[in-house]
Coordinates of C-alpha atoms in Angstrom, one line a residue:
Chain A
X1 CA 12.4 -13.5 -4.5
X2 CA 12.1 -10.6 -7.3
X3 CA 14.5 -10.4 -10.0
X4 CA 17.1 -8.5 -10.0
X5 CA 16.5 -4.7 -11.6
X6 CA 18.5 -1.3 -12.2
X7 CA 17.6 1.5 -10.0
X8 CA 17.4 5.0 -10.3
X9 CA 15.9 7.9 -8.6
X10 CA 16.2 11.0 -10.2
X11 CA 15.9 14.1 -8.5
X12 CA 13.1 16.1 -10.9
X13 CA 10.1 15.1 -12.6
X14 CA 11.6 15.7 -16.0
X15 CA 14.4 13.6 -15.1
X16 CA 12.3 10.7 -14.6
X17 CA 10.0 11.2 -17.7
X18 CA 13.2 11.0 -19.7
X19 CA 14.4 7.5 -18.6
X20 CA 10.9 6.6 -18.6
X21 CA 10.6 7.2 -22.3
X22 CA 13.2 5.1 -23.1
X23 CA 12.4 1.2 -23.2
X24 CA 8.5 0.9 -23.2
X25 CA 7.3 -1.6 -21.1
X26 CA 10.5 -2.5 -19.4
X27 CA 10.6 0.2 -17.2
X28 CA 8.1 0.4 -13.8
X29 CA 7.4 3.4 -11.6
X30 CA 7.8 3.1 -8.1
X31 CA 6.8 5.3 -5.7
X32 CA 5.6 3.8 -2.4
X33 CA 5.9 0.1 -3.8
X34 CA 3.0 -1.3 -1.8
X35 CA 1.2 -2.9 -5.1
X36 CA 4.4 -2.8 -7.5
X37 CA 6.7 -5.3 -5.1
X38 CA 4.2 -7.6 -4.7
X39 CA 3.5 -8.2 -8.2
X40 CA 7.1 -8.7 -8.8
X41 CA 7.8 -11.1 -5.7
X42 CA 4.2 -13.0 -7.4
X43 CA 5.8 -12.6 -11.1
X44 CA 3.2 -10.7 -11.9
X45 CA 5.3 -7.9 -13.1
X46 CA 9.4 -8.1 -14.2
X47 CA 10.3 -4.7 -14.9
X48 CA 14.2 -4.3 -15.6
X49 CA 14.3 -0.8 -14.1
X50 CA 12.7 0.8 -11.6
X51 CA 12.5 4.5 -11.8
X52 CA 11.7 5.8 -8.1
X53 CA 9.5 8.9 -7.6
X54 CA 8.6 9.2 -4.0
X55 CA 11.9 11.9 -3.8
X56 CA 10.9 14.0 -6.1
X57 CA 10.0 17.4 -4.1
X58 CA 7.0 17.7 -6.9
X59 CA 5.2 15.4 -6.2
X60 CA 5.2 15.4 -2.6
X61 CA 2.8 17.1 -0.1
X62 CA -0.4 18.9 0.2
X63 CA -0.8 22.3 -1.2
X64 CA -3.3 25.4 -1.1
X65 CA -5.1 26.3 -4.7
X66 CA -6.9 28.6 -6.0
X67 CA -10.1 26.5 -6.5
X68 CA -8.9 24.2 -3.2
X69 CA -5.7 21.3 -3.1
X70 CA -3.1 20.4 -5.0
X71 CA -1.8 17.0 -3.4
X72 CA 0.9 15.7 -4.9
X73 CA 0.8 12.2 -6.4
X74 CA 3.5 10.6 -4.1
X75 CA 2.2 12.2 -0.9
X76 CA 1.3 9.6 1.8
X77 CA -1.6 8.2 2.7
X78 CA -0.8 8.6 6.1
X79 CA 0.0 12.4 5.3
X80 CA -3.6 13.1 3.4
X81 CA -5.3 11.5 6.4
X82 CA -4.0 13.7 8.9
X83 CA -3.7 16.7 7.0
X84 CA -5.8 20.0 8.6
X85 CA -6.6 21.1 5.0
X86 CA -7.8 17.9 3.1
X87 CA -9.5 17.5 7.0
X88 CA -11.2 21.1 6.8
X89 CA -11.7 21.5 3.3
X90 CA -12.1 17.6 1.8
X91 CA -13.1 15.8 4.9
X92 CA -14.4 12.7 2.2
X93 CA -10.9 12.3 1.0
X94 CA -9.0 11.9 5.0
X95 CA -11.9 9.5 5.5
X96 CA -11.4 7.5 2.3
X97 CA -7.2 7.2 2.5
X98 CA -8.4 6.4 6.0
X99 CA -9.8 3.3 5.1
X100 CA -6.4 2.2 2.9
X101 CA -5.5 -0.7 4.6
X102 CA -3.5 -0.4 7.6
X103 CA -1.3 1.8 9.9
X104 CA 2.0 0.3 8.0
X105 CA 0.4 0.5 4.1
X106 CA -0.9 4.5 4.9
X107 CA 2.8 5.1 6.3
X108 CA 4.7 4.0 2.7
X109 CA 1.0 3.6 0.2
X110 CA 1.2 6.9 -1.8
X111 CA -2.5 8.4 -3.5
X112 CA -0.9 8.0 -6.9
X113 CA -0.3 4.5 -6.2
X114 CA -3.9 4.3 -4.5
X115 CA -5.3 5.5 -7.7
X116 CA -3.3 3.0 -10.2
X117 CA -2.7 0.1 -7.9
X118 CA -3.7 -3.1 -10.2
X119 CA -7.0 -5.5 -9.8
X120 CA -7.2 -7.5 -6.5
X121 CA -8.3 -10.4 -8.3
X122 CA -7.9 -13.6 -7.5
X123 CA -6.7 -15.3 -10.8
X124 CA -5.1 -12.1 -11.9
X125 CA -2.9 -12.2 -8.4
X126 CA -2.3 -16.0 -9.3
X127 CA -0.8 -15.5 -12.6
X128 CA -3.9 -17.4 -14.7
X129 CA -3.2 -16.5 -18.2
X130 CA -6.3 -14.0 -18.2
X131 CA -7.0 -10.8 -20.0
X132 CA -5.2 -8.6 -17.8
X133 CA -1.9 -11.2 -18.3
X134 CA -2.7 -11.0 -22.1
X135 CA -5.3 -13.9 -22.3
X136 CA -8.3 -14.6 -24.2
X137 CA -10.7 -15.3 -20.6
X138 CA -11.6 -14.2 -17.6
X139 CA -11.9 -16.9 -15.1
X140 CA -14.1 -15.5 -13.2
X141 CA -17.1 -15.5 -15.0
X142 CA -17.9 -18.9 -15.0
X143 CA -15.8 -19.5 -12.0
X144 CA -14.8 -18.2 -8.3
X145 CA -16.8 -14.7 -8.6
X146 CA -17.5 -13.9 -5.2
X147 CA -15.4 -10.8 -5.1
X148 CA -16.3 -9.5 -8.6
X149 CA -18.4 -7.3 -10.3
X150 CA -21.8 -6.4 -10.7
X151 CA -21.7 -3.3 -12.7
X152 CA -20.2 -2.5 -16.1
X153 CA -19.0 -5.9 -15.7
X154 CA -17.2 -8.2 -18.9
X155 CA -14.9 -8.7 -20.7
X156 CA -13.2 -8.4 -17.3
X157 CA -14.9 -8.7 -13.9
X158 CA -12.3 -7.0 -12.2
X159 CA -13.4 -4.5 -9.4
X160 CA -11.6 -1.7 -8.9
X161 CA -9.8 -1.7 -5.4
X162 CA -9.2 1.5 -4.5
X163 CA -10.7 3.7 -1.6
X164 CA -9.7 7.1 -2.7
X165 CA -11.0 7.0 -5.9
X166 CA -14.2 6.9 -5.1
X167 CA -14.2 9.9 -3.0
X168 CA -12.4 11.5 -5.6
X169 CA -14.8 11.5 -8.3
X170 CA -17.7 12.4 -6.0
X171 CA -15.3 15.7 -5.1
X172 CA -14.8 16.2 -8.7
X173 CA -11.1 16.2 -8.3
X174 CA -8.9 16.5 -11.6
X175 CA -5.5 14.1 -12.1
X176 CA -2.7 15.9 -13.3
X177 CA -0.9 13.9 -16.0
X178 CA 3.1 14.6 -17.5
X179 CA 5.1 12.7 -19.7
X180 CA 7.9 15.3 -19.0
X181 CA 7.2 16.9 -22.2
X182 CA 3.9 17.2 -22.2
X183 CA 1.2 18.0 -19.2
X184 CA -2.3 17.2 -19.6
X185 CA -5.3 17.4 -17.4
X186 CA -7.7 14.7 -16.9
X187 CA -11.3 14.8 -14.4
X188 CA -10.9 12.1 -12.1
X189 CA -14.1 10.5 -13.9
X190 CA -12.2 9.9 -17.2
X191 CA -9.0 8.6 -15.5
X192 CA -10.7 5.0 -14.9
X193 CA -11.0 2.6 -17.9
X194 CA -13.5 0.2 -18.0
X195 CA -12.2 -3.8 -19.7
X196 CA -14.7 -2.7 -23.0
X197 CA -12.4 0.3 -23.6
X198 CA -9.2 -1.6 -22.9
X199 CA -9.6 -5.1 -20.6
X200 CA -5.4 -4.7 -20.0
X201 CA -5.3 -1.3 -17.8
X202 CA -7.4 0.3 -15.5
X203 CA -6.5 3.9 -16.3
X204 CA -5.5 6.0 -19.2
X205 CA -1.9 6.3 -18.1
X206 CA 0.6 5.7 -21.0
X207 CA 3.9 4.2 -20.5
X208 CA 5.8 7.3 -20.6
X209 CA 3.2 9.2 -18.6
X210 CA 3.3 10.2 -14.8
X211 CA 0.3 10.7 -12.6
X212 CA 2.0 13.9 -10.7
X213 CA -0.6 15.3 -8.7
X214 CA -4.3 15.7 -8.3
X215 CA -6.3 18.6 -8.0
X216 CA -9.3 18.2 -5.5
X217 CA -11.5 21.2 -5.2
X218 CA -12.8 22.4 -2.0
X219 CA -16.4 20.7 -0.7
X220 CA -19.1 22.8 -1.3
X221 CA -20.4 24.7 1.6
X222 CA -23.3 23.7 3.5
X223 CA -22.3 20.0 2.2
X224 CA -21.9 16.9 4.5
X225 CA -20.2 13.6 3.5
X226 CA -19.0 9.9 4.2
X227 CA -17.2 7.6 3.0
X228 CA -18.8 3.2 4.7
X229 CA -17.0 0.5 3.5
X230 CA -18.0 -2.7 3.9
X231 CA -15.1 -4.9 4.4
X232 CA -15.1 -9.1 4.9
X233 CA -13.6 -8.2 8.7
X234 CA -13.6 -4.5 10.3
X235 CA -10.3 -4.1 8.8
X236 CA -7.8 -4.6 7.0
X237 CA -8.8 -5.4 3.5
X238 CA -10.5 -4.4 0.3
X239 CA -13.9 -3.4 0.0
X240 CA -16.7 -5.2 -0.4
X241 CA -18.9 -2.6 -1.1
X242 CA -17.6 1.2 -0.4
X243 CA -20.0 4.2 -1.0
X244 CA -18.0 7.8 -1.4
X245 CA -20.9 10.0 -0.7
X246 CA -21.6 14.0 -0.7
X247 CA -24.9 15.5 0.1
X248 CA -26.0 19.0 -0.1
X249 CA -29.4 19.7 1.8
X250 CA -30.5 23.3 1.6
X251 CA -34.2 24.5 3.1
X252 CA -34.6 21.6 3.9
X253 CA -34.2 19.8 0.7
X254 CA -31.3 18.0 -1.4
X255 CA -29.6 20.3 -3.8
X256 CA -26.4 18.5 -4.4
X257 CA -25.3 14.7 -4.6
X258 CA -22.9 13.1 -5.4
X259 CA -22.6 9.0 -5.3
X260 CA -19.8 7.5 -6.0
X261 CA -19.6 3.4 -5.5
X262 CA -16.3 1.3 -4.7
X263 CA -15.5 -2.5 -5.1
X264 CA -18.4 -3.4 -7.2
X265 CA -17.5 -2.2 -11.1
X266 CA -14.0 -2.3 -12.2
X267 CA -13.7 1.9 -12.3
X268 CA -15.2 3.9 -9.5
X269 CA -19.1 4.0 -10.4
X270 CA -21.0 7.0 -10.3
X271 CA -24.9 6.1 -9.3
X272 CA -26.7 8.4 -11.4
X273 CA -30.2 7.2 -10.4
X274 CA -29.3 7.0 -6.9
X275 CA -28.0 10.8 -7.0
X276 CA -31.7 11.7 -8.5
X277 CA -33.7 10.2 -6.7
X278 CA -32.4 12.0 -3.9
X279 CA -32.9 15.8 -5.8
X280 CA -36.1 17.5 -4.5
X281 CA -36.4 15.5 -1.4
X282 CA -35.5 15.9 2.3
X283 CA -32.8 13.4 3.3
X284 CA -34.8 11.0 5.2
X285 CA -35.6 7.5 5.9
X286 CA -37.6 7.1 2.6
X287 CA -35.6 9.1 0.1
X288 CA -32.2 7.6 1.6
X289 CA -34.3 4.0 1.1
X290 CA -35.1 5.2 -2.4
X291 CA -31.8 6.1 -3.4
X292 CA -30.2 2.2 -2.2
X293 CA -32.7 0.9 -4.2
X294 CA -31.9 3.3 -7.6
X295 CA -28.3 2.7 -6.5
X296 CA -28.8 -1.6 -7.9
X297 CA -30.4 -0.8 -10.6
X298 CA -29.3 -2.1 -13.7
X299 CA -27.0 -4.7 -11.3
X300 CA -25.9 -8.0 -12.9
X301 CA -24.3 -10.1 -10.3
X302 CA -22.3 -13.3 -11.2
X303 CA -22.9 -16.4 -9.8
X304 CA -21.5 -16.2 -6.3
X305 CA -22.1 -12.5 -6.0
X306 CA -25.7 -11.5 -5.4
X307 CA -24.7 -10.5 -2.0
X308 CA -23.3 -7.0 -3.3
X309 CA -26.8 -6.2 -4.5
X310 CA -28.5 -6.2 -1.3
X311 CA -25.4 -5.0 0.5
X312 CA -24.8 -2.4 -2.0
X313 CA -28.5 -0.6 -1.3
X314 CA -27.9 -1.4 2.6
X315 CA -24.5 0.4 2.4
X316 CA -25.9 3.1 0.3
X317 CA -28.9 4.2 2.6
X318 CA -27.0 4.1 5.5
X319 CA -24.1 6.2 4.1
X320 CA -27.0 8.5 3.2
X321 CA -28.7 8.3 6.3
X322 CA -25.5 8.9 8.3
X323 CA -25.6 12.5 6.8
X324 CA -29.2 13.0 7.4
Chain B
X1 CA 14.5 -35.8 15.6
X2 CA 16.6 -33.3 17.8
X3 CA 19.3 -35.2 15.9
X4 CA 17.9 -34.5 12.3
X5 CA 17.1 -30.6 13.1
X6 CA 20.5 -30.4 14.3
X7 CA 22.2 -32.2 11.2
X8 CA 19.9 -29.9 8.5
X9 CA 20.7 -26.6 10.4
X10 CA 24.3 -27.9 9.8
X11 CA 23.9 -28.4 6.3
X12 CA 22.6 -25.1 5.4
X13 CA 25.1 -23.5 7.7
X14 CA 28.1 -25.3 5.3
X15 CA 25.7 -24.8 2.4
X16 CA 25.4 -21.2 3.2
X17 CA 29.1 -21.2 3.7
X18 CA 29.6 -22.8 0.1
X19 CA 27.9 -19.9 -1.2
X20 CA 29.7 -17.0 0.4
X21 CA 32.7 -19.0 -0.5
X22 CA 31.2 -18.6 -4.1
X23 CA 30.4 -14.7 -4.1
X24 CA 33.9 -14.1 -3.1
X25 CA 35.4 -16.2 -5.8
X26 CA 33.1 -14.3 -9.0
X27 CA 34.3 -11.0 -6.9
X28 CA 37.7 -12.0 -7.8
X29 CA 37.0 -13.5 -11.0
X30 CA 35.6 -10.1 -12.0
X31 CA 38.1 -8.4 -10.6
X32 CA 41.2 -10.4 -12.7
X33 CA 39.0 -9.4 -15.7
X34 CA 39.6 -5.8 -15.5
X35 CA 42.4 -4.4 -16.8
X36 CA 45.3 -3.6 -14.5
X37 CA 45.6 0.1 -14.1
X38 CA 48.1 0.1 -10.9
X39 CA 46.6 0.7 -7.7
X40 CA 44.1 -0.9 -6.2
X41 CA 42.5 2.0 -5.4
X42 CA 42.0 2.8 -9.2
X43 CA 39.9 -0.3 -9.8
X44 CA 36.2 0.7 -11.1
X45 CA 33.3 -0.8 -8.0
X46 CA 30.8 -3.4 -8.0
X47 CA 28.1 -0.8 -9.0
X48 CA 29.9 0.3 -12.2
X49 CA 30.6 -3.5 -12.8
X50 CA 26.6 -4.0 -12.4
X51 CA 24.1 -1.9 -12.6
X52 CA 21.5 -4.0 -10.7
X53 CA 23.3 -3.3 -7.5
X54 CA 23.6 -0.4 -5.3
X55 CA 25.9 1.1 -2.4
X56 CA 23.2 1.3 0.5
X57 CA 23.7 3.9 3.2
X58 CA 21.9 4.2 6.1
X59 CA 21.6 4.2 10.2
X60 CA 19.9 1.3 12.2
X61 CA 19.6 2.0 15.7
X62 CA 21.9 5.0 15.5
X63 CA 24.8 3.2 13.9
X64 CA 25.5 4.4 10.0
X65 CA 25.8 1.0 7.5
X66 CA 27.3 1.6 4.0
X67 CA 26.8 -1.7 1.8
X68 CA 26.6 -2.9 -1.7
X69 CA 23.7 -4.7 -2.2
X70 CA 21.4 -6.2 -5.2
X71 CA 18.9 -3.6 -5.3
X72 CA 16.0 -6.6 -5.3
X73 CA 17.5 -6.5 -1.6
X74 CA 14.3 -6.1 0.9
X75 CA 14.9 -3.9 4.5
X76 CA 13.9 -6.9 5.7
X77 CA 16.7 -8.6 4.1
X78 CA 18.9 -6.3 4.3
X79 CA 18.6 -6.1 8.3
X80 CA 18.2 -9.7 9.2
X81 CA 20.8 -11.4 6.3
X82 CA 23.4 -8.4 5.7
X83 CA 23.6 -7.1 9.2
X84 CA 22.6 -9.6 11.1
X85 CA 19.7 -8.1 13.2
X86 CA 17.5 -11.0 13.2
X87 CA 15.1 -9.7 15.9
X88 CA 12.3 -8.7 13.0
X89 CA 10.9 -11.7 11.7
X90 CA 9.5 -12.6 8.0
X91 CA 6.1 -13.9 8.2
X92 CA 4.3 -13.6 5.0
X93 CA 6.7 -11.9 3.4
X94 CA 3.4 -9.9 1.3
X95 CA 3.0 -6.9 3.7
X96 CA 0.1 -9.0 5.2
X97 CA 1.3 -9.8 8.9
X98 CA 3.1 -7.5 10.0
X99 CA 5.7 -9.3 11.7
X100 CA 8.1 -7.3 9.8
X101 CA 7.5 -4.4 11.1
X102 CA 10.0 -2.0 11.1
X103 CA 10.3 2.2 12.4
X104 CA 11.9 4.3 9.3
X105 CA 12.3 7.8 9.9
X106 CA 9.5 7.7 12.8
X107 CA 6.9 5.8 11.2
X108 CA 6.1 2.1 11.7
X109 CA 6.4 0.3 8.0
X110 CA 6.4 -3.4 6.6
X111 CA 10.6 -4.0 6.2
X112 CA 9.4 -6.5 3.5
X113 CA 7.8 -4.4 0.9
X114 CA 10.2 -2.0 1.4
X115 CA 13.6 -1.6 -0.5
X116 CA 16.4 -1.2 0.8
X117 CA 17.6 0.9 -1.8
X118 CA 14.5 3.4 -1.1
X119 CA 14.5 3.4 2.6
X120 CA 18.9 4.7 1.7
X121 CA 19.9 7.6 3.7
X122 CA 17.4 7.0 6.5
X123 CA 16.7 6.2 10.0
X124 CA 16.0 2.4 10.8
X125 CA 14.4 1.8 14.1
X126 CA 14.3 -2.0 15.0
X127 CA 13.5 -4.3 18.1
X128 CA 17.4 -4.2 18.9
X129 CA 17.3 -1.0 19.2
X130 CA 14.7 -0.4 22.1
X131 CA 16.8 -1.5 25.2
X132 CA 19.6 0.6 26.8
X133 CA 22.1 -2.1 27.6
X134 CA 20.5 -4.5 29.6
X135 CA 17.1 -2.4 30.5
X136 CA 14.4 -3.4 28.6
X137 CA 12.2 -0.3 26.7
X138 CA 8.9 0.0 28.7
X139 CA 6.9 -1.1 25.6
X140 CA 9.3 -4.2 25.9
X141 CA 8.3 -4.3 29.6
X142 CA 5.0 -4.2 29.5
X143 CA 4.6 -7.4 27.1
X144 CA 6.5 -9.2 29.3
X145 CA 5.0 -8.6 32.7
X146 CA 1.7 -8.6 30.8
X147 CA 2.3 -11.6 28.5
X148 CA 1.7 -9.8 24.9
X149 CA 2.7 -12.8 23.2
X150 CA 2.1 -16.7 22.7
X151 CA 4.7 -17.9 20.2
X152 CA 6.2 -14.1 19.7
X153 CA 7.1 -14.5 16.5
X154 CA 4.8 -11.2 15.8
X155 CA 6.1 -9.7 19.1
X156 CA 9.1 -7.6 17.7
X157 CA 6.4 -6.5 15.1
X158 CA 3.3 -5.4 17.7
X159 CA 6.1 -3.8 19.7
X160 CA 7.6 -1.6 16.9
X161 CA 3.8 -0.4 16.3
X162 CA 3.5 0.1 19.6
X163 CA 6.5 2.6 19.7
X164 CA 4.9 4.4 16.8
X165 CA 1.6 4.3 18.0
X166 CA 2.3 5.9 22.0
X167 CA 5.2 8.2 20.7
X168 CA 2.2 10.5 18.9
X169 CA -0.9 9.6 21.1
X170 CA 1.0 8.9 24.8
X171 CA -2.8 8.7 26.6
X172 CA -4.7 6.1 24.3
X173 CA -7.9 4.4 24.4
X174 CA -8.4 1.0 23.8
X175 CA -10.0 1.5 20.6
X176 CA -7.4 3.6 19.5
X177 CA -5.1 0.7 20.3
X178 CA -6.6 -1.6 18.4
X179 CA -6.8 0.7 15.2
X180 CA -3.0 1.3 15.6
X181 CA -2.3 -2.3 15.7
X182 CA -4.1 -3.8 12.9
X183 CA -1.9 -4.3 10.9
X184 CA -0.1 -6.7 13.0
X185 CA -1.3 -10.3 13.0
X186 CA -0.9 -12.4 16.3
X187 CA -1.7 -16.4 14.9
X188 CA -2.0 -17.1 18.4
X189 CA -4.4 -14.7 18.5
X190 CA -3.2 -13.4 22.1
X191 CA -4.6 -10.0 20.6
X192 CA -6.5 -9.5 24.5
X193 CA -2.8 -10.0 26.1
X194 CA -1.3 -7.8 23.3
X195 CA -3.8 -5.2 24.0
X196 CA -3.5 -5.2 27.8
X197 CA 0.4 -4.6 27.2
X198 CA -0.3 -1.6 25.4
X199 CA -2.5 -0.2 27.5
X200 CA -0.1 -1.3 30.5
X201 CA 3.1 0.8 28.2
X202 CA 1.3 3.7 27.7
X203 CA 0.8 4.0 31.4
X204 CA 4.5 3.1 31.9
X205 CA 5.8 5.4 29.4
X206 CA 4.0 8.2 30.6
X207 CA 5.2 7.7 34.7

């Protein structure tokens, strides 16, 4: 059972900043709780108050922009998924918060949580006294790896779990960040922390800071896209190996690309190499083959993770190929 | 052994007895601690006394609760330990099974990651709450002429998906089915049997 915690669930977004600014560290967010009670039924977190957002009118629903959608931070999966404008004009995204999970998670999970939801990691989840709990190690890098990283791995291993962030930085979307008192805009690309740059969080989020919406601009015309995760089952759980990726062919050749990797690097990982090696060339057997095999370069599995290698440029090429 | 099950479930009755014996007396104790200001009426509530509780308001099966609770308090909990309604089950008690499944304001939800404190001034939906008097829901029906269950500890769960599930797509195929129900475990793995009965209440619910 969870400790015991004050509640409180403010009716406006400055409302909340303000109690939020008020006891660092003691305080937790919740909006659709899916990662938040879990770590506190596992100990993992203890917060004394919980300051709920999912009410607040701001940060709710899908919205019409000028440059494509706002969608507020605590808008349902569920309600991104079947939305007719993220369908029509950001297809990747319904796809992506179409993977979350299950029926029950995309009916309370909220994208803000999606985006911040903490590490899936084993010892993390088990309360091992690791870097993310404050720790001088991470256990898995001499130890039970199989789930871990092969890019921009170390300090941590962590991978990052999330399936709407990697459709989100191949869309180019744009988080939308207030501490009440001060807004500030941040490309999806730069919201994700890698363990050099601070092994204790996963995103640039201060304690008195809000994700409140993000900003998703509309596809590009004349540009396909997919979003394949691989999964231990069909599904029903984390990814594998998840590839978020747009393609735009035009006479006949690739324009536009956009490659965006989940599950493997502990941020979403933008693939470069994979992206131009696909520039120039029809979308075809051997360019989608040469992309996959640009998409591993540089890889450096752990011991009981060389599988993501192989799977990664399988997953890759077929996401590619899917488009063709 | 029939003996020793019986003798434990006795035990934690009284035990549990103890303990709401218990709650009342530190009600009372914290009561006699404020100062006497006349009538009863007048005397500050549990949520002013601590702020880690809350006054829960909501409808389960179309009848309106109002309850103080610890706001740590689970749906879950809340159903099956304040009001009784013991028909959804806690499996994992991690949002893993789906045994707990629950229908709050028309969509199907795990009761045990939910608070009850955020799911307050909405619209519970639980097993109970399917059958009119003694007629069993069609969904309910359908899993029994069709055997959706081993064990059934998941049934109330499958069942409340279900609901969700035909309400917004009443013609289904199978795949679609299975999609709907995933996240609702069956350890028996009578998922075939569980499958049949949805197909079976979809064509039920449409006659």
């Amino acid at each position: 059972m969870m400790d015991n915690f004050s509640y409180s669930r403010p009716a406006t977004l400055k409302e909340a900043a303000n109690q939020l600014g008020k006891e660092h560290g003691k305080i937790a967010v919740i909006a659709g709780g899916t990662d938040l009670l879990g770590e506190m039924k596992d100990n993992l977190a203890a917060p004394e108050r919980l300051v709920s957002i999912r009410h607040i009118a701001d940060l709710q629903g899908v919205r019409a922009s000028a440059s494509g959608l706002r969608i507020g931070a605590a808008t349902l999966l569920a309600d991104i998924v079947e939305n007719p404008m993220v369908q029509e004009r950001t297809p990747l995204l319904a796809m992506a918060a179409g993977k979350v999970g299950t029926p029950q998670i995309r009916n309370m999970g909220t994208i803000g949580g999606n985006l911040c939801q903490r590490p899936r990691c084993w010892y993390y989840r088990n309360n091992f006294p690791c870097y993310k709990h404050g720790g001088n190690t991470c256990f898995s890098a001499a130890g039970e790896n199989d789930f871990h990283a092969i890019f921009l791995g170390g300090p941590s291993y962590i991978v990052h779990p999330s399936d709407t962030a990697p459709a989100l930085v191949a869309l180019g979307a744009t988080a939308r960040i207030s501490s009440g008192s001060r807004e500030r805009t941040v490309p999806m690309d730069k919201f994700f922390v890698t363990p050099r740059e601070d092994v204790r969080r996963e995103n640039i989020l201060l304690p008195n800071e809000v994700l409140t919406a993000i900003e998703v601009p509309t596809a590009p015309a004349g540009s396909k896209a997919v979003y394949v995760k691989e999964m231990v089952r069909e599904t029903w759980d984390f990814a594998l190996c998840s590839v978020a990726a747009m393609v735009t062919v035009k006479d006949g050749i690739v324009a536009d690309a956009r490659i965006v990797l989940g599950g493997v690097a502990p941020i979403p990982y933008r693939v470069a190499k994979a992206e131009a090696a696909l520039m120039g060339k029809p979308l075809n057997e051997a360019s989608a083959a040469a992309a996959g095999l640009a998409a591993v370069d540089g890889a450096r599995p752990l011991a009981k993770n060389g599988y993501k290698v192989p799977l990664t440029q399988a997953v890759v090429k077929r996401a590619l190929l899917s488009l063709a | 052994m029939a003996n020793d099950d019986r003798e434990k479930s006795e035990r934690s009755v009284s035990r549990r007895a103890f303990l709401k014996g218990g709650a009342i007396a530190t009600g009372a104790l914290s009561a006699a601690l404020i100062p006497a200001v006349g009538a009863e009426a007048q005397l500050p509530d549990a949520v002013e006394l601590d702020p880690r509780h809350s006054t829960v308001a909501l409808k389960v099966n179309g009848v309106a609760y109002r309850k103080e609770i610890p706001n740590r308090t689970t749906l879950l909990q809340f159903l099956r330990e304040d009001l009784k309604l013991t028909g959804t089950k806690m499996g994992c008690d991690r949002m893993q099974c789906g045994a707990c499944t629950v229908i709050v304001n028309g969509r199907n939800v795990y009761s045990c990651t939910t608070l009850a404190v955020e799911a307050a001034g909405g619209e519970v939906l639980t097993i109970e709450g399917l059958a009119k008097d003694d007629v069993l829901h069609p969904i309910q029906q359908a899993f029994v002429e069709h055997s959706g269950y081993q064990c059934g500890f998941c049934t109330s769960g499958q069942i409340m998906s279900t609901k969700v599930f035909l309400d917004r797509m009443p013609n289904p195929t199978e795949d679609q089915a299975r999609l709907a129900l995933s996240g609702n475990l069956c350890r028996c793995a009578a998922y075939k049997k569980i499958l049949e009965s949805v197909m079976a209440a979809s064509r039920l619910t449409r006659a």
